[in-house]
Coordinates of C-alpha atoms in Angstrom, one line a residue:
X1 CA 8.7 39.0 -15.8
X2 CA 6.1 38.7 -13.2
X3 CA 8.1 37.7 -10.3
X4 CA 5.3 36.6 -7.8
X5 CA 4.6 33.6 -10.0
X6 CA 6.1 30.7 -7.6
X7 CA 5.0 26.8 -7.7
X8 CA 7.1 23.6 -6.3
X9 CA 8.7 21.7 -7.9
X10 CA 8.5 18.1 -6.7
X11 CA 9.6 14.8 -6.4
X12 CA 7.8 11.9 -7.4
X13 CA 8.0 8.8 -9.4
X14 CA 6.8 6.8 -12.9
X15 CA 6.9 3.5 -11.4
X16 CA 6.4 2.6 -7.9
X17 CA 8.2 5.5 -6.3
X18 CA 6.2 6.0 -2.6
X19 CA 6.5 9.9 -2.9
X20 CA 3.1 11.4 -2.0
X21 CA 3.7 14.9 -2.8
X22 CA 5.6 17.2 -4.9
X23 CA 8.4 19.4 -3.3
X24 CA 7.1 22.3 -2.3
X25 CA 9.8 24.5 -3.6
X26 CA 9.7 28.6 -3.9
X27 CA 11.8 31.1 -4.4
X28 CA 10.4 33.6 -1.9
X29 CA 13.6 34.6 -0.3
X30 CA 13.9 32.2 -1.8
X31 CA 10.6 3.5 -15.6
X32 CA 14.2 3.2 -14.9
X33 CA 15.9 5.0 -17.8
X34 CA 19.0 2.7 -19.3
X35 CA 20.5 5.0 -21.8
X36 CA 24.4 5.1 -22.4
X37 CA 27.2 6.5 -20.4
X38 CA 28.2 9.3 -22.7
X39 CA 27.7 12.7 -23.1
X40 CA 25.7 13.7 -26.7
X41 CA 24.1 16.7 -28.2
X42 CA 20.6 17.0 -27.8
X43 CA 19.1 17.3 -31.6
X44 CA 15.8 17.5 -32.3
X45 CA 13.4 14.4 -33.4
X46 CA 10.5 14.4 -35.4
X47 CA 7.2 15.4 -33.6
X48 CA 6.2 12.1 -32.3
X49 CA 4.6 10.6 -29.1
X50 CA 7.5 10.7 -26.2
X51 CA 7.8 8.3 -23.4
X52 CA 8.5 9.5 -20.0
X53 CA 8.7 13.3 -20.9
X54 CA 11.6 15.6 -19.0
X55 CA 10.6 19.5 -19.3
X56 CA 13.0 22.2 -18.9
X57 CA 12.6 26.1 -18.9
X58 CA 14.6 28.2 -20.1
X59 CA 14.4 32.0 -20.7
X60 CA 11.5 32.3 -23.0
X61 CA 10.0 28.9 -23.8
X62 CA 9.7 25.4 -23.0
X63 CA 12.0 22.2 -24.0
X64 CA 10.3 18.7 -24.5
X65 CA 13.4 15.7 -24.1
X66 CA 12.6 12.1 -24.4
X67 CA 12.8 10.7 -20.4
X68 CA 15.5 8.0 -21.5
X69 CA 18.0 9.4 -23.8
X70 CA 17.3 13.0 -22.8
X71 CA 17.3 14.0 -26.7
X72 CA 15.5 17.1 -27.5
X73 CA 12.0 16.2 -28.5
X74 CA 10.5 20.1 -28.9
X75 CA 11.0 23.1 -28.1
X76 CA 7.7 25.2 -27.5
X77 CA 8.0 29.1 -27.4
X78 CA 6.0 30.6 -24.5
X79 CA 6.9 34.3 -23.7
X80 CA 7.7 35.1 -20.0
X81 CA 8.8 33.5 -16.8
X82 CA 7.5 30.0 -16.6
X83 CA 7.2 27.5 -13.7
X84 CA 6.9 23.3 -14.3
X85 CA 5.6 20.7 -12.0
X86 CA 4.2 17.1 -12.9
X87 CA 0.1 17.2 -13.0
X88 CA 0.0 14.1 -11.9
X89 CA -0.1 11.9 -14.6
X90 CA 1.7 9.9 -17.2
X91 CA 1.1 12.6 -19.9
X92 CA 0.7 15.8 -18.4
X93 CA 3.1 18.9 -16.4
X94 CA 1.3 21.6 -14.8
X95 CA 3.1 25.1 -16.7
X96 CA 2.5 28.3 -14.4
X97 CA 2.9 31.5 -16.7
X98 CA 2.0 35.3 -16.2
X99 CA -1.8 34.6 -16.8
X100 CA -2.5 31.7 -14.4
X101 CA -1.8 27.3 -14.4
X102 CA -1.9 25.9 -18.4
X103 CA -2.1 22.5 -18.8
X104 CA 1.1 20.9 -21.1
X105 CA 0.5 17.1 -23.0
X106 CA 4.5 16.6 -23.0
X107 CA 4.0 13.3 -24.8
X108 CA 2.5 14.7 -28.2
X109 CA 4.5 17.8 -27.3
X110 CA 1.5 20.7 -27.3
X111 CA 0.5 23.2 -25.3
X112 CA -3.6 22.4 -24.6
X113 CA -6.1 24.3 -24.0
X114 CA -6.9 23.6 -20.2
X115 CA -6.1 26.8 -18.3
X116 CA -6.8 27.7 -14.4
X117 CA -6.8 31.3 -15.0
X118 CA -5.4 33.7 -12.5
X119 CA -2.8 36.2 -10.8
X120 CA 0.3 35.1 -9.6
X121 CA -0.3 31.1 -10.0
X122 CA 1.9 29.6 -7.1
X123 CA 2.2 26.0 -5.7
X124 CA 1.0 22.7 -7.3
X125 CA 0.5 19.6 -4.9
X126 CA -0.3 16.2 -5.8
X127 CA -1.4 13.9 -3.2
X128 CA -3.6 10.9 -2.7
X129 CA -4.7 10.4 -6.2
X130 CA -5.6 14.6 -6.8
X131 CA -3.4 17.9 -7.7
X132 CA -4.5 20.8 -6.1
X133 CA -3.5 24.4 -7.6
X134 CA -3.2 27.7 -5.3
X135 CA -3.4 30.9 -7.3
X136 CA -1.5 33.7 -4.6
X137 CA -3.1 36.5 -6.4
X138 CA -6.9 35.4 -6.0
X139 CA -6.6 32.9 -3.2
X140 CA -8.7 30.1 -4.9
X141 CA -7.7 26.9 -4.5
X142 CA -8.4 24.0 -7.4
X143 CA -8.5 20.5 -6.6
X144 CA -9.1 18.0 -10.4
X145 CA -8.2 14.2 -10.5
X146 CA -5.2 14.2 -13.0
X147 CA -6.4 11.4 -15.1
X148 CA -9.1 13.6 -16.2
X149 CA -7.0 15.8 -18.2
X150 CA -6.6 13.2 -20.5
X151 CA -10.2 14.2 -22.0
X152 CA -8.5 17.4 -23.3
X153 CA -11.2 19.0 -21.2
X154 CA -11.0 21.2 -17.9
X155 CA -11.5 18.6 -15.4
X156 CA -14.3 19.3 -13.3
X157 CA -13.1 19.5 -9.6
X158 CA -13.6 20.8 -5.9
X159 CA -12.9 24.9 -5.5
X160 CA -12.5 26.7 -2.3
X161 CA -11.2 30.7 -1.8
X162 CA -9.2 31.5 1.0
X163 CA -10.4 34.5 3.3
X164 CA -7.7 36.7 1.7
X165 CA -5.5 35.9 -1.0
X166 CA -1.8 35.2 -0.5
X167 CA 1.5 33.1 -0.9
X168 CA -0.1 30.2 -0.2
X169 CA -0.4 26.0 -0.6
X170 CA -3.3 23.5 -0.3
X171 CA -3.0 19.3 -0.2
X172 CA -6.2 17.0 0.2
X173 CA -6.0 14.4 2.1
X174 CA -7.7 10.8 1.2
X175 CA -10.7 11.2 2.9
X176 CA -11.5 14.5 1.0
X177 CA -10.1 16.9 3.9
X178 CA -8.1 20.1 2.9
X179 CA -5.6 21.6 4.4
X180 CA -5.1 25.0 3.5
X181 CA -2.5 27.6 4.8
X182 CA -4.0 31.2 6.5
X183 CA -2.8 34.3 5.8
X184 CA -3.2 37.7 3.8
X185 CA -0.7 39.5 1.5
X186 CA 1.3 41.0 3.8
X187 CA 1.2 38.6 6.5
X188 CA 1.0 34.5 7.2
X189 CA 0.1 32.7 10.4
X190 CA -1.2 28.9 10.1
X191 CA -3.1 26.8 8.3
X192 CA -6.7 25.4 8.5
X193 CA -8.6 22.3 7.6
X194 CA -12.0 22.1 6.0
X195 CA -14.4 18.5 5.5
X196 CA -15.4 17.7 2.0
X197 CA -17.9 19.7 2.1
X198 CA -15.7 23.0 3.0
X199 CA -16.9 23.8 6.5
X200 CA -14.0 24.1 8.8
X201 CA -13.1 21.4 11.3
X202 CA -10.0 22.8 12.9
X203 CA -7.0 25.9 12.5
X204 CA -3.8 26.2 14.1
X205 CA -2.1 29.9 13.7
X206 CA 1.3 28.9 15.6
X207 CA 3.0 28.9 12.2
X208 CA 4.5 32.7 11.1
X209 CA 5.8 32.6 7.9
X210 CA 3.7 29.9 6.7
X211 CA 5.1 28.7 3.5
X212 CA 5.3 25.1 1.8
X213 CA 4.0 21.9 2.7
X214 CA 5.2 18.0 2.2
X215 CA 3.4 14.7 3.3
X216 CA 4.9 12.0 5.1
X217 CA 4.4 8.3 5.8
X218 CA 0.7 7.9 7.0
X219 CA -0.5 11.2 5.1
X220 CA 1.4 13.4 7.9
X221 CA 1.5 16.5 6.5
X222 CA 3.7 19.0 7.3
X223 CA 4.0 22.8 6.9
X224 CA 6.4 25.1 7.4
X225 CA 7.0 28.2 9.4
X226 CA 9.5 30.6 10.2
X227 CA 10.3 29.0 13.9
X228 CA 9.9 25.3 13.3
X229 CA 6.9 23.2 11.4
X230 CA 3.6 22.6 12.1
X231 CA 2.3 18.9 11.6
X232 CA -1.3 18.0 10.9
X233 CA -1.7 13.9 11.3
X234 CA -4.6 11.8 12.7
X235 CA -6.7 14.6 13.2
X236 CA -4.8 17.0 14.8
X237 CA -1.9 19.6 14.8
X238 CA 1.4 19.8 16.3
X239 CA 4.0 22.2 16.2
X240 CA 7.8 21.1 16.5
X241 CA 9.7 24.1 17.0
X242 CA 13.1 25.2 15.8
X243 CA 15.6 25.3 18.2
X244 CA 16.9 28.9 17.0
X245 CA 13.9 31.6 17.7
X246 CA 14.2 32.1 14.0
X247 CA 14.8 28.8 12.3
X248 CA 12.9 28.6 9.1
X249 CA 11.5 25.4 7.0
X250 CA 10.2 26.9 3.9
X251 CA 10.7 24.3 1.5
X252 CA 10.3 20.7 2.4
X253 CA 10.4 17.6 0.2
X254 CA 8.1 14.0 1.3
X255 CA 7.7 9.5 1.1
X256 CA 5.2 7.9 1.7
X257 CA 8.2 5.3 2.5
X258 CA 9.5 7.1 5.5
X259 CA 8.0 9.6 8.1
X260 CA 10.4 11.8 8.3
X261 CA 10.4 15.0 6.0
X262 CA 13.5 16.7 4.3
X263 CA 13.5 20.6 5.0
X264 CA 15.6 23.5 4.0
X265 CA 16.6 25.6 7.3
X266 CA 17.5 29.2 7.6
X267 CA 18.6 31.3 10.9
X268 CA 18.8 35.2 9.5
X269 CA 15.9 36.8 9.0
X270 CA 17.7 40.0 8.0
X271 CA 19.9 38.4 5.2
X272 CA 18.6 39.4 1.9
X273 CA 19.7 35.6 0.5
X274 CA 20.6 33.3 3.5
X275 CA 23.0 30.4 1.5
X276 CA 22.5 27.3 4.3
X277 CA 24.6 24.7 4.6
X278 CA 22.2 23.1 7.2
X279 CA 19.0 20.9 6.2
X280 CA 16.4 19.7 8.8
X281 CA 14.9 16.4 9.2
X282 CA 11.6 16.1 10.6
X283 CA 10.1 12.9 12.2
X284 CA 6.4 13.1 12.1
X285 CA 5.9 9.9 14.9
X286 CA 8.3 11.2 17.3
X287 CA 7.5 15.0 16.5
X288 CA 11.2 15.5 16.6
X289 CA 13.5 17.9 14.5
X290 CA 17.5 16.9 14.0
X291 CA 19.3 19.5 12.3
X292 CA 22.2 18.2 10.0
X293 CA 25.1 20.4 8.4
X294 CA 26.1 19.1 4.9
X295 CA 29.5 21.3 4.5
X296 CA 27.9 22.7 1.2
X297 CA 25.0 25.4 0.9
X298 CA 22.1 24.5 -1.5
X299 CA 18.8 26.4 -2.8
X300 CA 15.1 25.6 -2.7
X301 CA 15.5 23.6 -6.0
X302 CA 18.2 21.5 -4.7
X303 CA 16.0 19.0 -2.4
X304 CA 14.4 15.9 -3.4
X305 CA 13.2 12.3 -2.0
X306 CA 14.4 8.6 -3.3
X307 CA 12.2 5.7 -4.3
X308 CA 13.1 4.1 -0.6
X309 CA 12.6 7.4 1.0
X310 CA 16.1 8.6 0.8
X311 CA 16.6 12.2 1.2
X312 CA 18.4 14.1 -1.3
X313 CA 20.1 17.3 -1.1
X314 CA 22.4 18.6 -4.3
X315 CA 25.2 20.9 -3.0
X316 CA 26.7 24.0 -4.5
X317 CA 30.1 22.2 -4.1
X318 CA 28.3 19.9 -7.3
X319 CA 27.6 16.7 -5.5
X320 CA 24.2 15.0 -4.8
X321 CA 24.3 13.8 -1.5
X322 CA 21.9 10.5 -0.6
X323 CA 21.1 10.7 2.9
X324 CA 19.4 8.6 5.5
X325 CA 16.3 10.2 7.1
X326 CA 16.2 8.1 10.4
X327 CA 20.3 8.4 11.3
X328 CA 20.6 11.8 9.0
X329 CA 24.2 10.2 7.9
X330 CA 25.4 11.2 4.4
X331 CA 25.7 7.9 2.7
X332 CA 26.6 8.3 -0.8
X333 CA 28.0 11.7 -2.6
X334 CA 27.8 11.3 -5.9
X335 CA 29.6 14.1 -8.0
X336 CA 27.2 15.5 -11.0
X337 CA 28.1 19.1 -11.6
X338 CA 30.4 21.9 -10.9
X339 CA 30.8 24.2 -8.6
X340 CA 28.1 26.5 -8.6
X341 CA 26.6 29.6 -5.8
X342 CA 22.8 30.3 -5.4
X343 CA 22.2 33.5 -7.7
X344 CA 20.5 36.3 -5.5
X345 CA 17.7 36.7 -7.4
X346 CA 15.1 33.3 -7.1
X347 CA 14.2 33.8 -10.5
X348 CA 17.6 33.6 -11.8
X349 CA 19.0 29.5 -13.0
X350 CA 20.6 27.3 -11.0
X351 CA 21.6 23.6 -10.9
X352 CA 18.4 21.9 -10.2
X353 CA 17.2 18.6 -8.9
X354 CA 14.2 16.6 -10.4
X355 CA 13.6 12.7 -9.4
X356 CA 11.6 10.0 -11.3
X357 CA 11.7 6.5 -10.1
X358 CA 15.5 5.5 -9.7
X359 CA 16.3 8.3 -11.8
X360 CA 17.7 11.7 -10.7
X361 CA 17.6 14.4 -13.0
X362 CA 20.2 17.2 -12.7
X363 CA 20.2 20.7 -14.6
X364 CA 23.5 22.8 -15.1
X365 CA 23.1 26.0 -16.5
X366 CA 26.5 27.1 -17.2
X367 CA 27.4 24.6 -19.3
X368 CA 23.2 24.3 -20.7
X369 CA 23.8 20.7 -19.9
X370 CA 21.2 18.2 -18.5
X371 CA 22.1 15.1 -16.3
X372 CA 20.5 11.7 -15.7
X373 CA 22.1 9.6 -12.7
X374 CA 20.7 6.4 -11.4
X375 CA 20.0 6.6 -7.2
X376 CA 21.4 2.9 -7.2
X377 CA 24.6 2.8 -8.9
X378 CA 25.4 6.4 -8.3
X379 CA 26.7 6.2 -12.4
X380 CA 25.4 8.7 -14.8
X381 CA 23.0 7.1 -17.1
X382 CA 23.1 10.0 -19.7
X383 CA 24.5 13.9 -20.7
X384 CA 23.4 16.4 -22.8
X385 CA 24.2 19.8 -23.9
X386 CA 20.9 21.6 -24.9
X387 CA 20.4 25.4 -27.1
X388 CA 20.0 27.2 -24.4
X389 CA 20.9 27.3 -20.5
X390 CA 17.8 26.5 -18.4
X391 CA 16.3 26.7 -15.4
X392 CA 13.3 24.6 -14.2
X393 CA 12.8 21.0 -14.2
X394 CA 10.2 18.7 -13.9
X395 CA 8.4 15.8 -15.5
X396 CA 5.6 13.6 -15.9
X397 CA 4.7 11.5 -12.9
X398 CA 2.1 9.2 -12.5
X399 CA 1.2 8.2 -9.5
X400 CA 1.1 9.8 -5.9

């Protein structure tokens, strides 16, 4: 297993969910559904166009489920430690493998033959009507318009290469800016921002640790750092620091409904896995940081973002908490899974978290089950127990 191969998984909706960008999750250290309220056995269906399409990994291959009754469409064999995150359209999720980004049609089920090719293929964002790929191992950023991939065809699209290559993440912005993180393999420090045309228009290097990115309400983008986050908006950066002199944000989660951002947040740079119980809450117009403690630790996979901006956080004591970004009060805990503890290694399964409109989408390995709950209600919408125990989730999700 190549264990450098990172991505984010994110949150995003199929309807009119206001999420601009996909969670920017990594393991470095680290349609309304309606089905029915019981648990069933995923079987498989014929091979058939499927609405809505769920993907989950598990340890050697791919599985397909239809996005309503979370029946087991496919299973696809693909050798290897695999990544998923939507592309960015109704049809398609982004599948990061040893070799580089492969492009998966999840509603006819197949594996096409759109590849970015390169080492260590890390995060995918989706912003502002374009996804943008970031391969760590050569630095080169893509940037293609998700509704070409429907031509079966590599979509032609913007490129750009970092100075050095590294763990890094890029988001364009509406008006064709990118911002793109700085940084070589042994060391990170900020983030730039080029024009459409790829000259450079400003940098900031106040960021160690550089890692992740999510944008807010009025395209504020922020990224994260080892002490505090850096926020690019209207032109210009800020940096909002931590109030510990190591206090990191390295996976953060975005609405375009609200402009505060969900963060993970870490005080011991010495621990060699760090389980939090605290998440950060970022407000991008006041360029202030509140710091809330849940009473539960979580991982990278656990955050996520509602379809009013709600933040989302799934605890290792099992329950999804819904939580208001502005007051940072826990409003709703909605009990999904068991008990569970963040494995050491990042690579290793966990209970994950994966939204879609109303929808919340809820992985537990140890029993090889598979969740649907609806945000509204807080009720389960559907169960099911799948072959094998897996480990990333994701979707399609058009729409940015």
């Amino acid at each position: 297993m190549n264990k450098a191969i990172r991505g984010r998984a994110l949150t995003g909706t199929a309807l009119a969910l206001a999420v601009s960008t996909a969670l920017s999750a990594c393991g470095e250290e680290g349609s309304s559904t309606a089905g029915t309220k019981s648990d069933t056995t995923a079987t498989a269906a014929p091979a058939a166009t499927v609405k809505d399409p769920v993907v989950a990994t598990f340890d050697g291959g791919l599985y397909i489920l239809h996005g309503e009754s979370l029946k087991l469409a496919k299973t696809i064999d693909l050798p290897g430690f695999s990544r998923v995150n939507p592309a960015g359209d109704k049809d398609h999720v982004v599948v990061s493998t040893d070799s580089g980004f492969r492009v998966l049609d999840a509603t006819v089920q197949t594996l096409t033959d759109i590849e970015y090719k390169g080492a260590k293929p890390g995060h995918v964002v989706r912003h502002a009507g374009k996804t943008v790929l970031f391969t760590d191992g050569t630095g080169e950023v893509n940037v293609f318009d998700p509704t070409d991939l429907s031509g079966g065809e590599k979509p032609q699209g913007r490129t750009y290469t970092s100075a050095e290559p590294h763990h890094g993440v890029a988001i364009e912005l509406a008006d064709g800016r990118l911002v793109s993180t700085l940084g070589t393999e042994e060391k990170r420090t900020g983030a730039l921002v080029l024009d459409k045309n790829n000259r450079e228009i400003a940098r900031n290097e106040d960021c160690p640790g550089v890692h992740g990115e999510a944008a807010a309400k009025n395209e504020a983008i922020g990224i994260g750092c080892e002490d505090g986050i850096l926020i690019y908006k209207d032109g210009e950066f800020t940096k909002i620091d931590a109030p510990d002199d190591y206090g990191r944000i390295g996976n953060q989660a975005g609405s375009d409904a609200s402009p505060v951002l969900l963060g993970d947040y870490k005080t011991d740079p010495e621990a060699e896995l760090e389980r939090p119980t605290r998440i950060s809450l970022i407000d991008t117009d006041k360029k202030k940081l509140r710091l809330v403690d849940l009473g539960a630790s979580y991982s990278f996979r656990s955050l996520g973002r509602g379809p009013h901006g709600e933040a989302l956080v799934l605890g290792t004591d099992g329950a999804l908490r819904v939580i208001d970004p502005n007051t940072g009060k826990v409003e709703k805990k909605i009990p999904v899974v068991g008990q569970w503890q963040e494995p050491l290694d990042w690579q290793q399964a966990r209970p994950t978290l994966f939204v879609r409109g109303h929808v919340a989408y809820v992985s537990e390995p140890g029993k090889k089950a598979l969740h649907a709950i609806d945000l509204e209600t807080g009720k389960k919408i559907t169960s099911v127990t799948l072959p094998n125990s897996t480990n990333e989730l994701s979707g399609v999700v058009a729409g940015h």
